[in-house]
Tab-separated table of C-alpha atoms in Angstrom:
chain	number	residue	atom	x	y	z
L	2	UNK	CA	-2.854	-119.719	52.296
L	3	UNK	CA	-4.402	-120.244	55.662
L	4	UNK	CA	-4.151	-116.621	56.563
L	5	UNK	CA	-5.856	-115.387	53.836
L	6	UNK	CA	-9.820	-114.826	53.626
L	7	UNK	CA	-11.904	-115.601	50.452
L	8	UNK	CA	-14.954	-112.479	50.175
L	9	UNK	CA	-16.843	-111.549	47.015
L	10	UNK	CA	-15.210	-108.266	45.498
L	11	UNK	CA	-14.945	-106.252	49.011
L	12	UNK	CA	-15.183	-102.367	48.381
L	13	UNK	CA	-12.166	-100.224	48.179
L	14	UNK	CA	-10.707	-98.702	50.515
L	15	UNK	CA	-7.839	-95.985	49.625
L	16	UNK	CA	-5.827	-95.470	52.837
L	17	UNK	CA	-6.996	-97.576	55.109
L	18	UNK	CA	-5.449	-101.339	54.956
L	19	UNK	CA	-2.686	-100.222	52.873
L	20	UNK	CA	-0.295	-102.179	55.156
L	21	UNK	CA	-2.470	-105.379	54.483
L	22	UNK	CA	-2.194	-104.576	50.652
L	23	UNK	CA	1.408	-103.945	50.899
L	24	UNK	CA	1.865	-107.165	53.037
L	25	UNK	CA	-0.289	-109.199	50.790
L	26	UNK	CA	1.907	-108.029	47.374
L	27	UNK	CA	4.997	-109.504	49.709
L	28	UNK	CA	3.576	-112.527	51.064
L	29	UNK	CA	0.915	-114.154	48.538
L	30	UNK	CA	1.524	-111.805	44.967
L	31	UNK	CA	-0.243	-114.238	43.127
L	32	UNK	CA	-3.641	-113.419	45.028
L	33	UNK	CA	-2.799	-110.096	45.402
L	34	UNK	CA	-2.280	-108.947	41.839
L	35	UNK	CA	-5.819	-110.702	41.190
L	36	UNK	CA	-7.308	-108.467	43.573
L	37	UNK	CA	-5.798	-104.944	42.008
L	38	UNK	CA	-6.645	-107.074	38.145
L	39	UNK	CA	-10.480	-107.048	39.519
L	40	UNK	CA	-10.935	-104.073	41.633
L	41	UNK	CA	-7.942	-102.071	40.635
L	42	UNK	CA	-5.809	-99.569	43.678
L	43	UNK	CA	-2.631	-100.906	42.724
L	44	UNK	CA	-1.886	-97.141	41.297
L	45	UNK	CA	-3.485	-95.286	44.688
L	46	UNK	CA	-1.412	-97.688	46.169
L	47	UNK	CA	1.836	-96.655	44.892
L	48	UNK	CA	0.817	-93.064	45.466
L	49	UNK	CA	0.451	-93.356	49.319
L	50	UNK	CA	3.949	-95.418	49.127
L	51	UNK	CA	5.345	-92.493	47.427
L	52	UNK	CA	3.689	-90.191	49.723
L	53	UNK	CA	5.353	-92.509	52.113
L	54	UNK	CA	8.954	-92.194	51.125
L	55	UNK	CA	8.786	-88.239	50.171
L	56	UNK	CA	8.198	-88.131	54.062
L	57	UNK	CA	10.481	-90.586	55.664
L	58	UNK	CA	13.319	-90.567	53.888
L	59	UNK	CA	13.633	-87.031	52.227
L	60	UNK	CA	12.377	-85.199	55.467
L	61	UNK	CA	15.059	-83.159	56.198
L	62	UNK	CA	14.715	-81.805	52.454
L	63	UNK	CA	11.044	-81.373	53.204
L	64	UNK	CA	11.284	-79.756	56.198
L	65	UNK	CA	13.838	-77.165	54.865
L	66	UNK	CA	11.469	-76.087	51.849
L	67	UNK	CA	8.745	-76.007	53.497
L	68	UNK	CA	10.788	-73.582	55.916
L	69	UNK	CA	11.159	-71.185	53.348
L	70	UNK	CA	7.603	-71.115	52.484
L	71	UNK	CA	7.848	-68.245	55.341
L	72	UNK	CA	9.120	-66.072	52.856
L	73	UNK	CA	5.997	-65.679	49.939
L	74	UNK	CA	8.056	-67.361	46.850
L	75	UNK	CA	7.169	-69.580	44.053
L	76	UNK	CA	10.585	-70.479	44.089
L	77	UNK	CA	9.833	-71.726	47.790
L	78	UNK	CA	6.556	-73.391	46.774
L	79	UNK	CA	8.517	-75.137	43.849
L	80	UNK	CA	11.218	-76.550	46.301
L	81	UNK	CA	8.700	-78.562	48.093
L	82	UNK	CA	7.364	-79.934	44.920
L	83	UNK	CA	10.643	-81.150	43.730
L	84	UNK	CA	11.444	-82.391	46.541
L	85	UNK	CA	8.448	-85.105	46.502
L	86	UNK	CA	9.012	-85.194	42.584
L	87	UNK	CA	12.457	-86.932	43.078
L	88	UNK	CA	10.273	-89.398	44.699
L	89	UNK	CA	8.033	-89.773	42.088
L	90	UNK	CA	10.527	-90.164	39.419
L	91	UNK	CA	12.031	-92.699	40.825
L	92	UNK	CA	8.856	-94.633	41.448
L	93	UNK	CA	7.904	-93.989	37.569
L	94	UNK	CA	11.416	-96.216	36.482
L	95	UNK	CA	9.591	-98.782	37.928
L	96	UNK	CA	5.731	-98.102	37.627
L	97	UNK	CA	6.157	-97.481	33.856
L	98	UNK	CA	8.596	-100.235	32.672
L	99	UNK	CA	6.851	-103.107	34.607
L	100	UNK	CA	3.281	-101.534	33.277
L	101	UNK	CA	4.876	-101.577	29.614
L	102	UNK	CA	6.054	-104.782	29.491
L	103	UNK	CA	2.902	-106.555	31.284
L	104	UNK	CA	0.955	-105.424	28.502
L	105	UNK	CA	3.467	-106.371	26.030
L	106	UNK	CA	3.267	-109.827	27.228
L	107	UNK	CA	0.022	-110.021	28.035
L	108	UNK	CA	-1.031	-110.698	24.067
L	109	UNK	CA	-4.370	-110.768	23.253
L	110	UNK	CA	-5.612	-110.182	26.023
L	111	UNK	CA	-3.964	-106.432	27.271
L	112	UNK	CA	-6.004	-103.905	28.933
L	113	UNK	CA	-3.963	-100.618	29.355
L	114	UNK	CA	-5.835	-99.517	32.229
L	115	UNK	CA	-5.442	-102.621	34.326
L	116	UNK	CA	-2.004	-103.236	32.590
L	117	UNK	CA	-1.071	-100.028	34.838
L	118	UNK	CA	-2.392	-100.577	38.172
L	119	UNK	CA	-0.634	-104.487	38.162
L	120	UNK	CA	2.540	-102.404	36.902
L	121	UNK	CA	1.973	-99.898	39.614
L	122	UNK	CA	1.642	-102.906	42.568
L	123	UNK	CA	5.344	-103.938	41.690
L	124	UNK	CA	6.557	-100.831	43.212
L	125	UNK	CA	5.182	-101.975	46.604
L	126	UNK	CA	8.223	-104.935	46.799
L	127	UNK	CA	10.530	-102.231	45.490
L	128	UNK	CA	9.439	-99.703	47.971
L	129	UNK	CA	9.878	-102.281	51.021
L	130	UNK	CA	13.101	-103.724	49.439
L	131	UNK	CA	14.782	-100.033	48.945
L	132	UNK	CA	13.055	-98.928	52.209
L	133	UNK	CA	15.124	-101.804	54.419
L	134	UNK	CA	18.618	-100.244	52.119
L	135	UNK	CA	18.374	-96.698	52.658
L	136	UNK	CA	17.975	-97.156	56.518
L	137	UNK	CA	20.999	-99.092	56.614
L	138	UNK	CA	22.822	-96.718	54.819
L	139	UNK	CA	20.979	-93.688	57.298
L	140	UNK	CA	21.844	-95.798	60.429
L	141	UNK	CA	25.392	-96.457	59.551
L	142	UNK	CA	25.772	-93.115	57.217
L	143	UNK	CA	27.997	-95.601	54.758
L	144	UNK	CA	27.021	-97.154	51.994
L	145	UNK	CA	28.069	-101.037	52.834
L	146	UNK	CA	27.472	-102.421	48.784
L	147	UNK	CA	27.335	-101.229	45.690
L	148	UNK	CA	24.746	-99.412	43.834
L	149	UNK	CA	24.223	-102.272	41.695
L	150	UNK	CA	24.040	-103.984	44.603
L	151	UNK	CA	20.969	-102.362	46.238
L	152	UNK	CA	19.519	-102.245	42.754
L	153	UNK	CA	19.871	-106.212	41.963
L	154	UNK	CA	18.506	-106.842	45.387
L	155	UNK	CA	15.499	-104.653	45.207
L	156	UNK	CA	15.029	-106.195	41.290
L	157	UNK	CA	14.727	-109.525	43.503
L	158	UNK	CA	12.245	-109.034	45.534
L	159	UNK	CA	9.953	-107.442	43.198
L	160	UNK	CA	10.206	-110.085	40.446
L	161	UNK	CA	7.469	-112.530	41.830
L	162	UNK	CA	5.335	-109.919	41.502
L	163	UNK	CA	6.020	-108.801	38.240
L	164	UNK	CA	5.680	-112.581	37.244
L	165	UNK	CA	2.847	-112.976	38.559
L	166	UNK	CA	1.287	-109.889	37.393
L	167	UNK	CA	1.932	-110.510	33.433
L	168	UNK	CA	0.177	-114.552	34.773
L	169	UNK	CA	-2.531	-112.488	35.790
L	170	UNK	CA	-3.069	-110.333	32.835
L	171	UNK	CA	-2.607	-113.256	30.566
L	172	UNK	CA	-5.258	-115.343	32.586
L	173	UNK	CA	-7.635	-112.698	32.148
L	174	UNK	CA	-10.386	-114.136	29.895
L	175	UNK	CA	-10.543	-117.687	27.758
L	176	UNK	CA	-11.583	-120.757	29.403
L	177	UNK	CA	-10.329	-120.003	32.615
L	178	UNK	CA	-12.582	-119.338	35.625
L	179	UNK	CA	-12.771	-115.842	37.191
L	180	UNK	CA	-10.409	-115.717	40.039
L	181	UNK	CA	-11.629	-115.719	44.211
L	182	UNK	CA	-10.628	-112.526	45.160
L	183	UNK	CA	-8.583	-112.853	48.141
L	184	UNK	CA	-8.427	-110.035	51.142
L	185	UNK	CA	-5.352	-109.741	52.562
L	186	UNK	CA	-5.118	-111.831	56.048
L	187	UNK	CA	-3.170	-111.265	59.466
L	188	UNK	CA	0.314	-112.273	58.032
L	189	UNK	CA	-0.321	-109.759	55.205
L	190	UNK	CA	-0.951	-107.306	57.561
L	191	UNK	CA	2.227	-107.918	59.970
L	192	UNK	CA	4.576	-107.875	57.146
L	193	UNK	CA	2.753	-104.842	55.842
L	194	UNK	CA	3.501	-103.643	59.708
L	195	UNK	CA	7.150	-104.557	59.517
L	196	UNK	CA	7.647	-102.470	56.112
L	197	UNK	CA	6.073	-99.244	57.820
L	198	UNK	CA	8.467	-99.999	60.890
L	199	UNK	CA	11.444	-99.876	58.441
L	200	UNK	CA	10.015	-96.258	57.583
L	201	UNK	CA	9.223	-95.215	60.871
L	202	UNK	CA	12.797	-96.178	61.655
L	203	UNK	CA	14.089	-93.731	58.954
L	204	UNK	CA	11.985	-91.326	60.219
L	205	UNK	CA	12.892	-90.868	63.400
L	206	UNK	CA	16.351	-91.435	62.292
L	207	UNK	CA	15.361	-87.958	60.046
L	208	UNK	CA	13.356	-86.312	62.995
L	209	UNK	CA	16.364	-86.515	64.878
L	210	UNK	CA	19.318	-85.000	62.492
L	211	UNK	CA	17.089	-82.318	61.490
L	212	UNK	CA	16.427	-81.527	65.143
L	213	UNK	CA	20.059	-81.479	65.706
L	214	UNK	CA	20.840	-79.571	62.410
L	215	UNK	CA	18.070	-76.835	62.816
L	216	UNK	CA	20.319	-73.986	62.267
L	217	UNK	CA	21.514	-75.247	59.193
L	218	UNK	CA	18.146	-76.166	57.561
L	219	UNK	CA	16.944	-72.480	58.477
L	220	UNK	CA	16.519	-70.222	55.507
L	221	UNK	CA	17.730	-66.960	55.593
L	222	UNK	CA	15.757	-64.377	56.610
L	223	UNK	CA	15.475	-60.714	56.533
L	224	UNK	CA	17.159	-58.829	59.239
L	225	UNK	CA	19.615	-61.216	60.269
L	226	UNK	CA	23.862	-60.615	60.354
L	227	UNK	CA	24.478	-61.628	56.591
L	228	UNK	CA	27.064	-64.170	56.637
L	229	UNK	CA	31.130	-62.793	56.142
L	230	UNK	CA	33.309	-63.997	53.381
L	231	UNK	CA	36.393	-62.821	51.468
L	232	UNK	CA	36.554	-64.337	47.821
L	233	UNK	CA	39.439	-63.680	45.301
L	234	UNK	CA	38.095	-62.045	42.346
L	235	UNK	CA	37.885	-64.435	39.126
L	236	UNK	CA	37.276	-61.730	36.347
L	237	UNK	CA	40.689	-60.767	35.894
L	238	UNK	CA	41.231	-57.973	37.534
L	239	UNK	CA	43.181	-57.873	41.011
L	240	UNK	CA	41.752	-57.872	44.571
L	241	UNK	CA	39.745	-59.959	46.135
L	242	UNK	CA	35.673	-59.467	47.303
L	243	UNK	CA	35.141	-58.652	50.896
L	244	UNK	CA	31.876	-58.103	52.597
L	245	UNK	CA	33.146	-56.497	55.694
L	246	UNK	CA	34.897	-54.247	53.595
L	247	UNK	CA	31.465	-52.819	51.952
L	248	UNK	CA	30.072	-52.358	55.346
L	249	UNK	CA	28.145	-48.996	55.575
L	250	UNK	CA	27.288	-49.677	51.104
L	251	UNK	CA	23.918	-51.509	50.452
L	252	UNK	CA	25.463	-54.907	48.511
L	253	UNK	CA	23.883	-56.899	45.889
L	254	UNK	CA	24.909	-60.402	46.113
L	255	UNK	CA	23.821	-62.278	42.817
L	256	UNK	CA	24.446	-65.694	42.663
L	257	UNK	CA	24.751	-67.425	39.292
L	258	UNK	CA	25.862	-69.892	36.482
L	259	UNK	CA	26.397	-69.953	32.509
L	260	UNK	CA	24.773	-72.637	32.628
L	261	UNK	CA	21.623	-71.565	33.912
L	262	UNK	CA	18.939	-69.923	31.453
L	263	UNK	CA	16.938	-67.268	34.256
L	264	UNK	CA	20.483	-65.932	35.203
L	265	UNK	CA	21.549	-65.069	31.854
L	266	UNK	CA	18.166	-63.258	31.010
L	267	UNK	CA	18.762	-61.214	34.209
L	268	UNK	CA	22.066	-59.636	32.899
L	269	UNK	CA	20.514	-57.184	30.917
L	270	UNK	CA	18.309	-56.329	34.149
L	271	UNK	CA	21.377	-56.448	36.117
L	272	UNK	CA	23.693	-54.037	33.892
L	273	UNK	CA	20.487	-51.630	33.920
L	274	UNK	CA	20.603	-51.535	37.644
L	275	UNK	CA	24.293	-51.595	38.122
L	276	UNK	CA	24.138	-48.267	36.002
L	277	UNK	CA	21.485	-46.344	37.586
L	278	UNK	CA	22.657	-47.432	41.261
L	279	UNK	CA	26.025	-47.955	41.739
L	280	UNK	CA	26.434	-43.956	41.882
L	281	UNK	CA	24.260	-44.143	44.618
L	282	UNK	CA	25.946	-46.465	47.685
L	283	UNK	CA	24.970	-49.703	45.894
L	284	UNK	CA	27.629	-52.019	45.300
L	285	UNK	CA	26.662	-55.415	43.027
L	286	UNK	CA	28.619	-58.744	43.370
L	287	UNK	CA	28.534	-61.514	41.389
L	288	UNK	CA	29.014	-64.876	42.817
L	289	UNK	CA	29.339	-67.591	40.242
L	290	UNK	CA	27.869	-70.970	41.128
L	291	UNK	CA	28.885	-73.332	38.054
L	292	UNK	CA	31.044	-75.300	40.021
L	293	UNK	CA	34.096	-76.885	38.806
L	294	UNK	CA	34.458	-73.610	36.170
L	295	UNK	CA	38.025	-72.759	34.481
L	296	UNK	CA	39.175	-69.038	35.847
L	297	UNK	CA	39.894	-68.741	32.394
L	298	UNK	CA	36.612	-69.866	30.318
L	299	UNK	CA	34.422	-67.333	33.618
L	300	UNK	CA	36.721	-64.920	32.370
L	301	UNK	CA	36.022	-65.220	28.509
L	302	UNK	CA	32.325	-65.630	29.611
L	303	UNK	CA	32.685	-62.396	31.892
L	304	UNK	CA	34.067	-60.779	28.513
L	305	UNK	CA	31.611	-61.556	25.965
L	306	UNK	CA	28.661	-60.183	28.268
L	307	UNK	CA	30.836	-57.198	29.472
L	308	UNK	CA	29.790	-57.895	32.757
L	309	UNK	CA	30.838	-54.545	35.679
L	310	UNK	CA	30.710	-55.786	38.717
L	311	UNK	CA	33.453	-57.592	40.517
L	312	UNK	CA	32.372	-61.662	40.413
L	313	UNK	CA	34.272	-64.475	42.223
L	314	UNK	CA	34.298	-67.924	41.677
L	315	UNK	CA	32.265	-70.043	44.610
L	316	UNK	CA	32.931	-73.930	44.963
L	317	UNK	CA	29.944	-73.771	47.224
L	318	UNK	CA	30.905	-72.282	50.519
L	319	UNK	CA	29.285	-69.208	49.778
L	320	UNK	CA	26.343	-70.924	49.112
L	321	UNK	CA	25.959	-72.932	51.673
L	322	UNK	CA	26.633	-69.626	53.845
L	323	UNK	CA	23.012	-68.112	52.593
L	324	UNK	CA	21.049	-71.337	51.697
L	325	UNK	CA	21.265	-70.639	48.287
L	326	UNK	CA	18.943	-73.946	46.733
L	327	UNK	CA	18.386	-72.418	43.325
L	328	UNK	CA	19.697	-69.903	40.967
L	329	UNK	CA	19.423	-67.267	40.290
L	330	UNK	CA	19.125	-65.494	43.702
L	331	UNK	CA	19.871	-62.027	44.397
L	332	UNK	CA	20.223	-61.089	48.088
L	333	UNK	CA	20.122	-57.300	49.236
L	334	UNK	CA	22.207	-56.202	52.110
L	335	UNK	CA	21.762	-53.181	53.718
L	336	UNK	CA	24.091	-50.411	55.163
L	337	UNK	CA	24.059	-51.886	58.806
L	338	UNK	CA	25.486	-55.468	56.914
L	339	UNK	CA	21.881	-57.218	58.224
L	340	UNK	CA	20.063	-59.111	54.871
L	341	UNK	CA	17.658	-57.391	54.061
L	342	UNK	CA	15.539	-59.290	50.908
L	343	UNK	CA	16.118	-62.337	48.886
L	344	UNK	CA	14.668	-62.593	45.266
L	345	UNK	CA	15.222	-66.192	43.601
L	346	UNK	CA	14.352	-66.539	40.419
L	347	UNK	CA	14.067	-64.284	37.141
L	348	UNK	CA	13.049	-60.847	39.249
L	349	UNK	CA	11.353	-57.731	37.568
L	350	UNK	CA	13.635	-54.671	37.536
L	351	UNK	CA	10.847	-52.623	39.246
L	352	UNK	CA	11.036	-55.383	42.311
L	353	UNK	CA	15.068	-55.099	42.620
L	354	UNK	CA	14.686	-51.196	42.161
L	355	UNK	CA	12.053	-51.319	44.924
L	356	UNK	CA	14.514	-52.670	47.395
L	357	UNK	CA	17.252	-50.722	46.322
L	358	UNK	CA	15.476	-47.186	47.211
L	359	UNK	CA	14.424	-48.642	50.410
L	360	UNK	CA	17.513	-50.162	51.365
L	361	UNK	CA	19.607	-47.197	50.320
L	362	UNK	CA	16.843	-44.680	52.511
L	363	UNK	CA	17.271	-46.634	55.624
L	364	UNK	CA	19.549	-45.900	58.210
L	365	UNK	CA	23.025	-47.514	58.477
């Protein structure tokens, strides 16, 4: 390895020479994983990767929830954390497995600790392997192979490394002589470099459609024309919901599924508001979200909570129409057909109510 410089132990250093490390992991493994067995980072590592990817490839996600932290909402706040929690999941199906089975077959001599930061380094070959995929699949906006495909080719690259690393760990006392630690050298680093060019490529890629889709990504915010629609009612009676048709009425739009937990617990809440305000210029909607649901089984659903307001079935045009990201939300229209406040997530009835008596005060 005529790139690569022998030093005693260097100190670590988190962020800076990550592309070296990642390099290193792609070009030499076997000194590489040696390194991380010594002086560990193989975990921070896979962090800053993941880091990495949350922000490249998911940006447009990123970028819209962090949009609607505008509006004060843990719902909002939570959006951005899932958002770089599909990341981390899928970094865990191969952090944990490869840290599992290195220590399996590492015998005698398994150390959990270091077991997990040589499992966590084989994510750095996935990472650049599924990096080069998804921009080819952002560039052409087809898929040109199977998911197996991408998935047997990424297991490919990152097997030397996870060979290596369970060498390693078995090497790691006995008769054989502590290893040279080896810092990564100037062909570590340009590969490294040609991995973060693959990201940068799928950000600007990113930067670009979310420039050009800015509308879209925009939440919806108070004040603004709520959107039009006409839906045919699902709950067995005849008719169909309008929304230009309640202009001058404040409308509450709740969207919902039977499938989800927060929305049923709000029904009770709902009824209770339904009853005290519909007397009073406040019509309530339902718009259910299951997607894919029978007429008939919304309708027995519809029965067995005696639901009273008027609820259509939405395949997801309706959503799409307010942003709707999570259920349930509940959006308030007022009298002049302008949105007027968005609740997402189980509300308090003294919240909703709040709205109502200023929505139903204010001018048309």
């Amino acid at each position: 390895m005529a790139d690569e410089t022998a030093t005693a132990a260097p100190p670590r250093q988190p962020l800076r020479g990550l592309l070296g490390r990642v390099g290193q992991i792609l070009l030499a493994p076997r000194a590489a994983l040696e390194r991380i067995d010594r002086q560990g980072g193989g975990l921070h590592d896979a962090i800053w990767l993941v880091a990495l990817a949350t922000v490249t490839f998911r940006f447009p996600l990123l970028f819209e929830a962090l949009l609607g932290l505008s509006a004060p909402s843990m719902d909002a706040l939570l959006r951005v954390v899932s958002v770089a929690a599909n990341e981390i999941v899928a970094a865990a199906w191969v952090v944990l497995p490869a840290s599992v089975a290195i220590t399996l077959l590492a015998g005698a001599r398994r150390d959990s600790s270091r077991d997990l930061e040589l499992g966590a380094a084989c994510y750095a070959p996935w990472f650049a392997a599924t990096s080069a995929f998804r921009v080819v699949e952002e560039l052409t906006g087809a898929r040109p192979w199977p998911v197996w495909g991408a998935r047997a080719g990424a297991i490919a690259v990152t097997l030397p490394a996870f060979v290596c690393a369970i060498i390693v760990a078995r090497r790691r006392t006995g008769t054989f002589p502590a290893p040279v630690i080896v810092s990564p050298g100037r062909r570590a680093r340009l590969a490294g470099l040609a991995v973060a060019g693959v990201a940068a490529v799928a950000l600007a890629g990113n930067l670009v459609w979310s420039a050009r889709h800015l509308r879209a990504l925009l939440p919806v915010r108070s004040g603004q024309a709520a959107p039009r629609f006409t839906l045919a009612r699902a709950d067995g009676q005849p008719g169909e919901i309008s929304l230009a048709a309640l202009r001058g009425q404040v409308v509450v739009l709740d969207f919902w599924a039977t499938w989800c937990p927060p929305c049923l617990a709000m029904l009770p809440t709902l009824h209770e508001l339904h009853a005290e305000w519909s007397g009073r210029g406040v019509t309530f909607l339902g718009i259910n979200s299951d997607g894919g649901i029978e007429p008939e089984a919304l309708r027995a659903f519809l029965r067995e909570h005696d639901v009273p307001y008027p609820v259509g079935i939405d395949e997801g045009e309706i959503n799409g129409l307010y942003k709707v990201r999570s259920l349930p939300t509940m959006i308030i229209i007022g009298k002049d057909g302008a949105v007027r406040g968005t609740f997402v997530g189980f509300t308090r009835k003294g919240t909703i109510a709040n709205a109502l008596e200023d929505a139903v005060a204010a001018s048309p």
